GROMACS .gro file of C-alpha atoms in nm:
model
  504
    1MET     CA    1  -0.400   1.220  -7.837
    2ALA     CA    2  -0.078   1.382  -7.731
    3SER     CA    3  -0.294   1.597  -7.477
    4GLY     CA    4  -0.435   1.290  -7.329
    5ASN     CA    5  -0.066   1.154  -7.295
    6ARG     CA    6   0.035   1.440  -7.112
    7ARG     CA    7  -0.204   1.422  -6.893
    8ARG     CA    8  -0.160   1.042  -6.801
    9THR     CA    9   0.234   1.141  -6.792
   10ALA     CA   10   0.136   1.416  -6.545
   11GLU     CA   11  -0.090   1.208  -6.320
   12SER     CA   12   0.209   0.917  -6.313
   13VAL     CA   13   0.414   1.197  -6.186
   14ILE     CA   14   0.197   1.298  -5.911
   15ARG     CA   15   0.094   0.964  -5.836
   16ALA     CA   16   0.479   0.859  -5.810
   17PHE     CA   17   0.561   1.171  -5.578
   18PHE     CA   18   0.297   1.140  -5.331
   19GLY     CA   19   0.332   0.739  -5.339
   20SER     CA   20   0.680   0.746  -5.258
   21ASN     CA   21   0.622   0.974  -4.963
   22ALA     CA   22   0.373   0.786  -4.825
   23LEU     CA   23   0.594   0.458  -4.900
   24VAL     CA   24   0.873   0.673  -4.691
   25ALA     CA   25   0.645   0.683  -4.403
   26ILE     CA   26   0.552   0.323  -4.407
   27ILE     CA   27   0.928   0.220  -4.439
   28VAL     CA   28   0.998   0.470  -4.163
   29LEU     CA   29   0.750   0.306  -3.937
   30THR     CA   30   0.843  -0.030  -4.018
   31LEU     CA   31   1.217   0.055  -3.903
   32ILE     CA   32   1.104   0.206  -3.555
   33THR     CA   33   0.894  -0.108  -3.474
   34ILE     CA   34   1.168  -0.359  -3.580
   35PHE     CA   35   1.418  -0.167  -3.387
   36LEU     CA   36   1.211  -0.142  -3.041
   37PHE     CA   37   1.128  -0.549  -3.094
   38ARG     CA   38   1.512  -0.620  -3.169
   39GLU     CA   39   1.613  -0.399  -2.876
   40GLY     CA   40   1.347  -0.542  -2.632
   41SER     CA   41   1.325  -0.891  -2.748
   42GLY     CA   42   1.588  -1.017  -2.507
   43PHE     CA   43   1.412  -0.859  -2.188
   44PHE     CA   44   1.189  -1.182  -2.096
   45ASP     CA   45   1.484  -1.405  -2.105
   46GLN     CA   46   1.701  -1.202  -1.874
   47ASN     CA   47   1.431  -1.136  -1.654
   48LEU     CA   48   1.331  -1.493  -1.596
   49ALA     CA   49   1.702  -1.528  -1.508
   50ASN     CA   50   1.691  -1.246  -1.287
   51LEU     CA   51   1.365  -1.433  -1.087
   52ARG     CA   52   1.529  -1.770  -1.089
   53LEU     CA   53   1.868  -1.640  -0.909
   54TYR     CA   54   1.641  -1.438  -0.667
   55ARG     CA   55   1.472  -1.773  -0.583
   56GLN     CA   56   1.781  -2.002  -0.606
   57ALA     CA   57   2.008  -1.766  -0.413
   58GLY     CA   58   1.765  -1.734  -0.098
   59LEU     CA   59   1.702  -1.382  -0.147
   60GLU     CA   60   1.320  -1.450  -0.189
   61TYR     CA   61   1.375  -1.635   0.158
   62VAL     CA   62   1.483  -1.370   0.322
   63ASP     CA   63   1.225  -1.118   0.166
   64ILE     CA   64   0.979  -1.317   0.376
   65ILE     CA   65   1.157  -1.222   0.665
   66ARG     CA   66   1.210  -0.866   0.565
   67THR     CA   67   0.861  -0.807   0.521
   68GLU     CA   68   0.785  -0.920   0.894
   69ALA     CA   69   1.055  -0.690   1.002
   70GLU     CA   70   0.933  -0.389   0.820
   71LYS     CA   71   0.590  -0.431   0.974
   72GLN     CA   72   0.755  -0.442   1.322
   73THR     CA   73   0.914  -0.116   1.227
   74ALA     CA   74   0.575   0.030   1.103
   75LEU     CA   75   0.438  -0.073   1.394
   76SER     CA   76   0.699   0.100   1.602
   77ARG     CA   77   0.673   0.383   1.411
   78GLN     CA   78   0.300   0.434   1.517
   79LEU     CA   79   0.417   0.432   1.842
   80GLY     CA   80   0.626   0.738   1.758
   81ASP     CA   81   0.334   0.899   1.632
   82ILE     CA   82   0.097   0.860   1.959
   83ARG     CA   83   0.423   1.015   2.149
   84LEU     CA   84   0.416   1.290   1.948
   85GLN     CA   85   0.056   1.353   1.961
   86GLN     CA   86   0.102   1.324   2.371
   87MET     CA   87   0.385   1.585   2.359
   88ARG     CA   88   0.171   1.824   2.143
   89ALA     CA   89  -0.120   1.778   2.351
   90GLY     CA   90   0.124   1.897   2.648
   91ALA     CA   91   0.143   1.574   2.847
   92ASP     CA   92   0.411   1.626   3.154
   93GLN     CA   93   0.741   1.446   3.165
   94ALA     CA   94   0.666   1.168   3.348
   95ALA     CA   95   0.394   1.059   3.144
   96LEU     CA   96   0.625   1.103   2.821
   97GLU     CA   97   0.907   0.898   3.034
   98LYS     CA   98   0.672   0.607   3.094
   99PHE     CA   99   0.579   0.573   2.714
  100ASP     CA  100   0.904   0.584   2.606
  101GLU     CA  101   0.958   0.313   2.832
  102PHE     CA  102   0.705   0.113   2.686
  103ALA     CA  103   0.818   0.177   2.329
  104ASN     CA  104   1.141   0.075   2.414
  105LYS     CA  105   1.048  -0.277   2.537
  106PHE     CA  106   0.830  -0.305   2.238
  107GLY     CA  107   1.168  -0.313   2.047
  108GLU     CA  108   1.235  -0.419   1.681
  109GLN     CA  109   1.364  -0.781   1.739
  110LEU     CA  110   1.405  -0.907   1.367
  111ASN     CA  111   1.647  -0.647   1.266
  112GLY     CA  112   1.950  -0.817   1.372
  113LEU     CA  113   1.820  -1.164   1.226
  114LEU     CA  114   1.743  -0.979   0.893
  115SER     CA  115   2.097  -0.854   0.881
  116ASP     CA  116   2.237  -1.181   0.936
  117ALA     CA  117   2.016  -1.341   0.649
  118THR     CA  118   2.069  -1.064   0.409
  119ASP     CA  119   2.465  -1.078   0.436
  120GLN     CA  120   2.437  -1.476   0.396
  121ALA     CA  121   2.219  -1.455   0.092
  122GLN     CA  122   2.458  -1.191  -0.060
  123ALA     CA  123   2.732  -1.392  -0.007
  124LEU     CA  124   2.540  -1.696  -0.168
  125ARG     CA  125   2.444  -1.472  -0.470
  126GLU     CA  126   2.781  -1.368  -0.551
  127THR     CA  127   2.904  -1.733  -0.542
  128MET     CA  128   2.636  -1.829  -0.801
  129LEU     CA  129   2.713  -1.568  -1.030
  130GLN     CA  130   3.099  -1.641  -0.981
  131LEU     CA  131   3.030  -2.039  -1.044
  132GLY     CA  132   2.718  -1.983  -1.296
  133SER     CA  133   2.542  -2.219  -1.126
  134HIS     CA  134   2.223  -2.108  -1.113
  135ALA     CA  135   1.955  -2.172  -1.402
  136GLY     CA  136   1.996  -1.897  -1.684
  137ALA     CA  137   2.349  -1.801  -1.552
  138SER     CA  138   2.441  -1.748  -1.895
  139VAL     CA  139   2.210  -1.437  -1.980
  140ILE     CA  140   2.267  -1.268  -1.647
  141GLU     CA  141   2.458  -0.958  -1.714
  142THR     CA  142   2.656  -0.784  -1.448
  143GLU     CA  143   2.590  -0.423  -1.502
  144SER     CA  144   2.885  -0.251  -1.345
  145GLN     CA  145   3.245  -0.333  -1.304
  146ASP     CA  146   3.239  -0.329  -0.921
  147GLU     CA  147   2.983  -0.552  -0.898
  148ALA     CA  148   3.168  -0.786  -1.125
  149SER     CA  149   3.522  -0.738  -0.890
  150ALA     CA  150   3.273  -0.787  -0.595
  151ALA     CA  151   3.174  -1.137  -0.728
  152ALA     CA  152   3.510  -1.215  -0.849
  153ALA     CA  153   3.660  -1.146  -0.507
  154THR     CA  154   3.439  -1.385  -0.305
  155PRO     CA  155   3.605  -1.738  -0.291
  156ALA     CA  156   3.409  -2.005  -0.436
  157GLY     CA  157   3.238  -2.194  -0.134
  158ASN     CA  158   2.988  -2.484  -0.075
  159GLU     CA  159   2.651  -2.345  -0.216
  160ALA     CA  160   2.441  -2.644  -0.006
  161GLU     CA  161   2.643  -2.537   0.309
  162GLN     CA  162   2.547  -2.173   0.240
  163MET     CA  163   2.205  -2.247   0.180
  164ALA     CA  164   2.189  -2.477   0.523
  165THR     CA  165   2.333  -2.169   0.699
  166LEU     CA  166   2.092  -1.932   0.564
  167ARG     CA  167   1.790  -2.202   0.620
  168SER     CA  168   1.899  -2.196   0.974
  169ALA     CA  169   1.724  -1.867   1.019
  170THR     CA  170   1.394  -2.037   1.011
  171ASP     CA  171   1.457  -2.148   1.374
  172LYS     CA  172   1.591  -1.826   1.491
  173PHE     CA  173   1.302  -1.658   1.322
  174ALA     CA  174   1.020  -1.907   1.538
  175GLN     CA  175   1.220  -1.842   1.865
  176ILE     CA  176   1.241  -1.480   1.841
  177ALA     CA  177   0.867  -1.487   1.737
  178ASP     CA  178   0.762  -1.681   2.075
  179SER     CA  179   1.013  -1.461   2.254
  180MET     CA  180   0.832  -1.122   2.114
  181LYS     CA  181   0.471  -1.292   2.142
  182ALA     CA  182   0.538  -1.305   2.502
  183GLN     CA  183   0.705  -0.990   2.566
  184ILE     CA  184   0.458  -0.773   2.376
  185ASN     CA  185   0.170  -0.940   2.551
  186GLU     CA  186   0.294  -0.893   2.881
  187LEU     CA  187   0.317  -0.490   2.766
  188LEU     CA  188  -0.021  -0.506   2.644
  189ALA     CA  189  -0.167  -0.617   2.992
  190ALA     CA  190  -0.013  -0.275   3.131
  191PRO     CA  191  -0.049  -0.022   2.842
  192PRO     CA  192   0.062   0.344   2.928
  193ALA     CA  193  -0.155   0.606   3.073
  194LEU     CA  194  -0.304   0.845   2.770
  195THR     CA  195  -0.492   1.147   2.866
  196SER     CA  196  -0.696   1.263   2.558
  197ALA     CA  197  -0.951   1.022   2.357
  198LYS     CA  198  -0.737   1.067   2.038
  199GLU     CA  199  -0.448   0.921   2.200
  200ARG     CA  200  -0.671   0.649   2.333
  201LYS     CA  201  -0.824   0.549   2.005
  202ALA     CA  202  -0.500   0.546   1.793
  203PHE     CA  203  -0.314   0.310   2.064
  204ALA     CA  204  -0.654   0.136   2.053
  205LYS     CA  205  -0.596   0.084   1.650
  206TRP     CA  206  -0.218  -0.002   1.732
  207LYS     CA  207  -0.290  -0.260   1.964
  208ALA     CA  208  -0.526  -0.452   1.711
  209GLU     CA  209  -0.269  -0.418   1.444
  210VAL     CA  210  -0.016  -0.570   1.665
  211GLU     CA  211  -0.237  -0.858   1.785
  212ALA     CA  212  -0.313  -0.935   1.422
  213TYR     CA  213   0.074  -0.885   1.356
  214LEU     CA  214   0.135  -1.144   1.646
  215LYS     CA  215  -0.160  -1.393   1.513
  216GLN     CA  216  -0.009  -1.446   1.187
  217LEU     CA  217   0.364  -1.507   1.287
  218PRO     CA  218   0.317  -1.871   1.321
  219ALA     CA  219   0.185  -1.877   0.964
  220VAL     CA  220   0.511  -1.697   0.830
  221VAL     CA  221   0.730  -1.962   1.024
  222GLU     CA  222   0.517  -2.247   0.835
  223LYS     CA  223   0.590  -2.042   0.516
  224LEU     CA  224   0.963  -2.027   0.558
  225ARG     CA  225   0.993  -2.401   0.649
  226ALA     CA  226   0.810  -2.476   0.329
  227TRP     CA  227   1.009  -2.246   0.119
  228ASP     CA  228   1.206  -2.438  -0.164
  229PRO     CA  229   1.501  -2.290  -0.351
  230ASN     CA  230   1.460  -2.539  -0.619
  231LYS     CA  231   1.098  -2.491  -0.698
  232PRO     CA  232   1.073  -2.397  -1.054
  233VAL     CA  233   1.038  -2.041  -1.189
  234PRO     CA  234   0.771  -2.082  -1.445
  235ALA     CA  235   0.876  -1.894  -1.786
  236TYR     CA  236   0.530  -1.675  -1.758
  237ARG     CA  237   0.658  -1.527  -1.458
  238ALA     CA  238   0.916  -1.309  -1.664
  239ILE     CA  239   0.605  -1.138  -1.836
  240THR     CA  240   0.380  -1.113  -1.563
  241SER     CA  241   0.631  -0.957  -1.343
  242PHE     CA  242   0.680  -0.661  -1.592
  243LEU     CA  243   0.297  -0.623  -1.702
  244PHE     CA  244   0.164  -0.660  -1.338
  245GLY     CA  245   0.465  -0.577  -1.114
  246THR     CA  246   0.425  -0.300  -0.857
  247GLN     CA  247   0.818  -0.237  -0.821
  248TRP     CA  248   1.052  -0.056  -1.050
  249ILE     CA  249   1.338  -0.095  -0.863
  250THR     CA  250   1.704  -0.072  -1.078
  251ALA     CA  251   2.062  -0.039  -0.984
  252SER     CA  252   1.949  -0.263  -0.656
  253PHE     CA  253   2.265  -0.383  -0.387
  254TRP     CA  254   1.980  -0.660  -0.368
  255GLN     CA  255   1.705  -0.743  -0.639
  256ASP     CA  256   1.600  -0.521  -0.933
  257TRP     CA  257   1.283  -0.529  -1.045
  258TYR     CA  258   1.086  -0.417  -1.350
  259GLY     CA  259   0.714  -0.404  -1.300
  260ILE     CA  260   0.565  -0.128  -1.518
  261ILE     CA  261   0.226  -0.087  -1.315
  262PRO     CA  262   0.345   0.194  -1.120
  263LEU     CA  263   0.474   0.392  -1.443
  264PHE     CA  264   0.148   0.300  -1.630
  265VAL     CA  265  -0.071   0.443  -1.332
  266GLY     CA  266   0.135   0.744  -1.361
  267SER     CA  267   0.103   0.800  -1.716
  268LEU     CA  268  -0.254   0.719  -1.677
  269MET     CA  269  -0.337   0.978  -1.363
  270VAL     CA  270  -0.144   1.270  -1.562
  271SER     CA  271  -0.318   1.193  -1.870
  272VAL     CA  272  -0.686   1.177  -1.732
  273VAL     CA  273  -0.607   1.525  -1.525
  274ALA     CA  274  -0.466   1.700  -1.861
  275MET     CA  275  -0.766   1.561  -2.054
  276LEU     CA  276  -1.011   1.659  -1.807
  277ILE     CA  277  -0.920   2.020  -1.827
  278ALA     CA  278  -0.809   2.037  -2.212
  279VAL     CA  279  -1.098   1.858  -2.363
  280PRO     CA  280  -1.362   2.102  -2.229
  281LEU     CA  281  -1.164   2.407  -2.307
  282GLY     CA  282  -1.026   2.310  -2.633
  283VAL     CA  283  -1.370   2.234  -2.778
  284CYS     CA  284  -1.578   2.466  -2.636
  285GLY     CA  285  -1.325   2.706  -2.727
  286ALA     CA  286  -1.347   2.614  -3.069
  287ILE     CA  287  -1.731   2.627  -3.090
  288TYR     CA  288  -1.729   2.959  -2.929
  289VAL     CA  289  -1.472   3.073  -3.204
  290SER     CA  290  -1.635   2.914  -3.488
  291GLU     CA  291  -1.983   2.981  -3.399
  292VAL     CA  292  -2.061   3.268  -3.142
  293ALA     CA  293  -1.756   3.516  -3.136
  294SER     CA  294  -1.740   3.828  -3.336
  295PRO     CA  295  -1.442   3.884  -3.604
  296ILE     CA  296  -1.261   4.099  -3.364
  297GLU     CA  297  -1.271   3.840  -3.088
  298LYS     CA  298  -1.161   3.563  -3.338
  299SER     CA  299  -0.870   3.791  -3.464
  300LEU     CA  300  -0.776   3.802  -3.048
  301ILE     CA  301  -0.858   3.485  -2.919
  302LYS     CA  302  -0.740   3.242  -3.200
  303PRO     CA  303  -0.372   3.374  -3.228
  304TYR     CA  304  -0.308   3.351  -2.869
  305ILE     CA  305  -0.423   3.020  -2.803
  306GLU     CA  306  -0.226   2.874  -3.117
  307PHE     CA  307   0.075   3.057  -3.003
  308ILE     CA  308   0.098   2.844  -2.689
  309SER     CA  309   0.209   2.585  -2.892
  310ALA     CA  310   0.494   2.756  -2.947
  311ILE     CA  311   0.578   2.774  -2.603
  312PRO     CA  312   0.880   2.509  -2.543
  313SER     CA  313   0.812   2.220  -2.319
  314VAL     CA  314   1.101   2.308  -2.105
  315VAL     CA  315   0.986   2.648  -2.023
  316LEU     CA  316   0.638   2.516  -1.938
  317GLY     CA  317   0.837   2.280  -1.690
  318PHE     CA  318   1.007   2.584  -1.529
  319PHE     CA  319   0.683   2.762  -1.482
  320GLY     CA  320   0.523   2.429  -1.319
  321ILE     CA  321   0.819   2.404  -1.090
  322ALA     CA  322   0.868   2.775  -0.996
  323VAL     CA  323   0.508   2.912  -1.007
  324LEU     CA  324   0.210   2.667  -1.053
  325GLY     CA  325   0.332   2.359  -0.814
  326GLU     CA  326   0.405   2.675  -0.539
  327THR     CA  327   0.091   2.802  -0.605
  328ILE     CA  328  -0.112   2.505  -0.564
  329ARG     CA  329   0.076   2.411  -0.239
  330ALA     CA  330   0.014   2.774  -0.091
  331ILE     CA  331  -0.375   2.736  -0.159
  332SER     CA  332  -0.351   2.400  -0.011
  333ARG     CA  333  -0.221   2.571   0.309
  334ALA     CA  334  -0.514   2.845   0.314
  335SER     CA  335  -0.717   2.880   0.603
  336PHE     CA  336  -0.988   2.889   0.362
  337MET     CA  337  -0.911   2.525   0.221
  338GLN     CA  338  -0.907   2.333   0.548
  339TRP     CA  339  -1.260   2.183   0.464
  340VAL     CA  340  -1.059   1.952   0.185
  341PRO     CA  341  -0.962   1.660   0.356
  342PHE     CA  342  -0.616   1.579   0.201
  343PHE     CA  343  -0.500   1.940   0.216
  344PRO     CA  344  -0.240   2.090   0.301
  345ILE     CA  345  -0.034   1.898   0.039
  346SER     CA  346   0.338   1.855   0.095
  347GLU     CA  347   0.468   1.798  -0.235
  348ARG     CA  348   0.448   2.102  -0.509
  349LEU     CA  349   0.545   1.858  -0.782
  350ASN     CA  350   0.256   1.601  -0.831
  351VAL     CA  351  -0.005   1.444  -1.093
  352PHE     CA  352  -0.197   1.753  -1.066
  353THR     CA  353   0.076   2.001  -1.162
  354ALA     CA  354   0.185   1.793  -1.404
  355GLY     CA  355  -0.166   1.748  -1.543
  356CYS     CA  356  -0.251   2.119  -1.543
  357LEU     CA  357   0.053   2.201  -1.789
  358LEU     CA  358   0.020   1.904  -1.999
  359ALA     CA  359  -0.354   2.050  -2.051
  360LEU     CA  360  -0.197   2.345  -2.164
  361MET     CA  361  -0.024   2.191  -2.414
  362ALA     CA  362  -0.306   1.987  -2.561
  363VAL     CA  363  -0.546   2.287  -2.590
  364PRO     CA  364  -0.381   2.424  -2.892
  365THR     CA  365  -0.403   2.115  -3.088
  366ILE     CA  366  -0.786   2.000  -2.952
  367PHE     CA  367  -0.876   2.380  -3.041
  368THR     CA  368  -0.755   2.430  -3.386
  369LEU     CA  369  -0.836   2.075  -3.544
  370ALA     CA  370  -1.206   2.103  -3.360
  371GLU     CA  371  -1.214   2.455  -3.550
  372ASP     CA  372  -1.173   2.307  -3.829
  373ALA     CA  373  -1.381   2.033  -3.824
  374LEU     CA  374  -1.679   2.249  -3.726
  375ARG     CA  375  -1.586   2.512  -4.001
  376ASN     CA  376  -1.624   2.187  -4.248
  377VAL     CA  377  -1.961   2.108  -4.168
  378PRO     CA  378  -2.174   2.216  -4.505
  379ARG     CA  379  -2.344   2.583  -4.464
  380GLY     CA  380  -2.649   2.399  -4.554
  381PHE     CA  381  -2.682   2.195  -4.228
  382LYS     CA  382  -2.668   2.524  -4.013
  383GLU     CA  383  -2.911   2.700  -4.255
  384ALA     CA  384  -3.207   2.404  -4.233
  385SER     CA  385  -3.185   2.414  -3.854
  386TYR     CA  386  -3.225   2.775  -3.859
  387ALA     CA  387  -3.526   2.727  -4.108
  388LEU     CA  388  -3.717   2.463  -3.895
  389GLY     CA  389  -3.682   2.720  -3.601
  390GLY     CA  390  -3.368   2.617  -3.434
  391ASN     CA  391  -3.224   2.880  -3.210
  392ARG     CA  392  -2.837   2.888  -3.175
  393LEU     CA  393  -2.774   2.669  -2.875
  394GLN     CA  394  -2.982   2.380  -3.040
  395THR     CA  395  -2.791   2.438  -3.364
  396ILE     CA  396  -2.483   2.392  -3.245
  397VAL     CA  397  -2.545   2.103  -2.970
  398ARG     CA  398  -2.808   1.884  -3.224
  399VAL     CA  399  -2.646   1.950  -3.558
  400LEU     CA  400  -2.313   2.098  -3.598
  401VAL     CA  401  -2.153   1.920  -3.325
  402PRO     CA  402  -2.289   1.595  -3.416
  403ALA     CA  403  -2.206   1.659  -3.774
  404ALA     CA  404  -1.825   1.726  -3.676
  405LEU     CA  405  -1.772   1.470  -3.399
  406SER     CA  406  -1.531   1.249  -3.631
  407GLY     CA  407  -1.307   1.566  -3.637
  408ILE     CA  408  -1.379   1.662  -3.279
  409VAL     CA  409  -1.299   1.277  -3.153
  410SER     CA  410  -0.963   1.309  -3.410
  411ALA     CA  411  -0.893   1.648  -3.237
  412VAL     CA  412  -0.936   1.486  -2.859
  413LEU     CA  413  -0.723   1.187  -2.944
  414LEU     CA  414  -0.448   1.401  -3.109
  415GLY     CA  415  -0.465   1.599  -2.788
  416LEU     CA  416  -0.393   1.266  -2.587
  417GLY     CA  417  -0.117   1.184  -2.807
  418ARG     CA  418   0.031   1.475  -2.730
  419VAL     CA  419  -0.033   1.433  -2.379
  420ILE     CA  420   0.112   1.042  -2.326
  421GLY     CA  421   0.401   1.140  -2.575
  422GLU     CA  422   0.524   1.450  -2.374
  423THR     CA  423   0.837   1.391  -2.185
  424MET     CA  424   0.986   1.704  -2.056
  425VAL     CA  425   0.672   1.861  -1.861
  426VAL     CA  426   0.634   1.522  -1.678
  427LEU     CA  427   0.970   1.491  -1.601
  428LEU     CA  428   1.018   1.794  -1.458
  429CYS     CA  429   0.660   1.844  -1.261
  430ALA     CA  430   0.524   1.502  -1.173
  431GLY     CA  431   0.774   1.434  -0.875
  432ASN     CA  432   0.948   1.130  -1.022
  433ARG     CA  433   0.819   0.891  -0.716
  434ILE     CA  434   0.793   0.532  -0.872
  435ALA     CA  435   0.530   0.434  -0.648
  436ILE     CA  436   0.144   0.371  -0.704
  437PRO     CA  437  -0.020   0.672  -0.537
  438ASP     CA  438  -0.261   0.589  -0.167
  439PHE     CA  439  -0.570   0.577  -0.339
  440THR     CA  440  -0.697   0.526   0.012
  441GLN     CA  441  -0.707   0.915   0.007
  442GLY     CA  442  -0.959   0.965  -0.267
  443LEU     CA  443  -0.889   1.254  -0.479
  444GLY     CA  444  -0.579   1.329  -0.274
  445ALA     CA  445  -0.408   1.067  -0.473
  446PHE     CA  446  -0.376   1.309  -0.752
  447PHE     CA  447  -0.176   1.508  -0.565
  448GLN     CA  448   0.118   1.263  -0.484
  449PRO     CA  449   0.403   1.253  -0.682
  450VAL     CA  450   0.458   0.976  -0.985
  451HIS     CA  451   0.683   0.900  -1.251
  452THR     CA  452   0.564   0.804  -1.604
  453MET     CA  453   0.696   0.596  -1.911
  454THR     CA  454   0.806   0.843  -2.098
  455GLY     CA  455   0.989   0.981  -1.804
  456ILE     CA  456   1.127   0.698  -1.697
  457ILE     CA  457   1.287   0.617  -2.041
  458ALA     CA  458   1.436   0.963  -2.065
  459GLN     CA  459   1.586   0.985  -1.719
  460GLU     CA  460   1.754   0.625  -1.750
  461MET     CA  461   1.812   0.560  -2.106
  462GLY     CA  462   2.164   0.748  -2.088
  463GLU     CA  463   2.294   0.568  -1.805
  464VAL     CA  464   2.233   0.218  -1.858
  465VAL     CA  465   2.452  -0.020  -2.026
  466ARG     CA  466   2.390  -0.138  -2.395
  467GLY     CA  467   2.259  -0.502  -2.391
  468SER     CA  468   2.188  -0.545  -2.019
  469ILE     CA  469   1.843  -0.591  -1.871
  470HIS     CA  470   1.786  -0.241  -1.768
  471TYR     CA  471   1.857  -0.111  -2.096
  472ARG     CA  472   1.604  -0.374  -2.285
  473ALA     CA  473   1.329  -0.288  -1.994
  474LEU     CA  474   1.325   0.089  -2.116
  475PHE     CA  475   1.283  -0.060  -2.441
  476MET     CA  476   1.001  -0.288  -2.341
  477VAL     CA  477   0.829   0.036  -2.163
  478GLY     CA  478   0.856   0.178  -2.516
  479LEU     CA  479   0.656  -0.127  -2.687
  480VAL     CA  480   0.392  -0.089  -2.434
  481LEU     CA  481   0.366   0.278  -2.528
  482PHE     CA  482   0.340   0.191  -2.878
  483ALA     CA  483   0.084  -0.055  -2.816
  484ILE     CA  484  -0.132   0.168  -2.636
  485THR     CA  485  -0.113   0.416  -2.907
  486LEU     CA  486  -0.226   0.190  -3.157
  487ALA     CA  487  -0.492   0.081  -2.915
  488ILE     CA  488  -0.655   0.416  -2.892
  489ASN     CA  489  -0.614   0.526  -3.292
  490TYR     CA  490  -0.802   0.163  -3.342
  491GLY     CA  491  -1.067   0.252  -3.081
  492ALA     CA  492  -1.130   0.568  -3.201
  493GLN     CA  493  -1.164   0.462  -3.573
  494LYS     CA  494  -1.404   0.183  -3.465
  495LEU     CA  495  -1.591   0.431  -3.264
  496VAL     CA  496  -1.613   0.722  -3.550
  497MET     CA  497  -1.734   0.448  -3.774
  498ARG     CA  498  -2.008   0.342  -3.542
  499TYR     CA  499  -2.137   0.647  -3.533
  500ARG     CA  500  -2.113   0.757  -3.905
  501MET     CA  501  -2.321   0.398  -3.925
  502SER     CA  502  -2.582   0.523  -3.699
  503ILE     CA  503  -2.651   0.861  -3.833
  504GLY     CA  504  -2.638   0.724  -4.188
   0.00000   0.00000   0.00000
């Protein structure tokens, strides 16, 4: 009786000890979740007010003009590229001068109008901030003392008059568009003489783009006339602009944007490269060490692979900057690699460089856990396979790997978690360009710089004002990371459960 009581007491102590540790883990996870939601909860209200001010102050109106001015600048830049081709082809000075005369007449007529409209919209925005007259003004927070001082120094003006002055740019834009159309059509009627077929092809493409540009200008004029500063901005725009926005612009003199898509795409591309390298290496290495390697090979391979996890990520980042990135760029410039369409690459810090280093960090995790899963397969499975006449390869592929699949999937997911959550390597080696790569280059998109969700948090969190929209946007990025991790784990559990049911 006494021994039974002692046994129950010991079991109660063990239960209390391990139960308390589990409870602590649950409490910590709950506190982290509550903290993320609390700090990020005000973002959407602030973002909605930010979007409403963007419209009511006329910044949206000016950006319509800005888009057309940027298109014209891009067309002018294409002319410069054609001239460069002419010069490299050895064109004489007279031909270059005639081409320069043609390019100068093309001009960039919208820049002056854009500059004036920009100044007028900024003045109206500062007036509205000072007076607090726009919708949601109470939640717009000035993030620097300089901006606050500038707003205070702006004298209060008549907003209606300022808006009328700004809207007068529509008639000016229409006049410039008509003048530009007549001038460019006259230019296109007498194109410059080009010697090589490559230059003529480039000029024909440029001419088609110019004609398309001129054709859509009347629609732009109508868009400017129809633009209404008092048109309501629906509340859902605060959410969609964050979840589907393609721009992340902060501390801008013009307008801040908090769109997570470029950061999500960067994280996804780096993770894809890392897992494509790490999963085959980690799983195949685990199979080799577990089932094929001799004892001497095991004593050498396993410690060396597991030692990689002890290397600080900042050291791997330095290695990526100084060695791997330079090596990849040098290889892309080698003569024997010229058959690759997107080589040579100009950036040594890009998706591929960061992905390779993250793969190196994920391999030890995948290797160790996958090997443990293979070792935990009952020995009778292997013996039964050999008894039925199966060879080593058949036993590995058809018996051991399927039996250990749940453990291998867990290993891969933990490796993916290591990749997604890594900060220092991507901050040092991914290039930190907040833009969606140019996917028209095919696989070349993986050799372009990107920024990631973890990298943006690490880079910007120390510089933001607590409680500002930028501060809360970073916490919303953290919440998205949290949701992605939960989704991956949930999907993995469903996958393993379905597999177990299918083999049961």
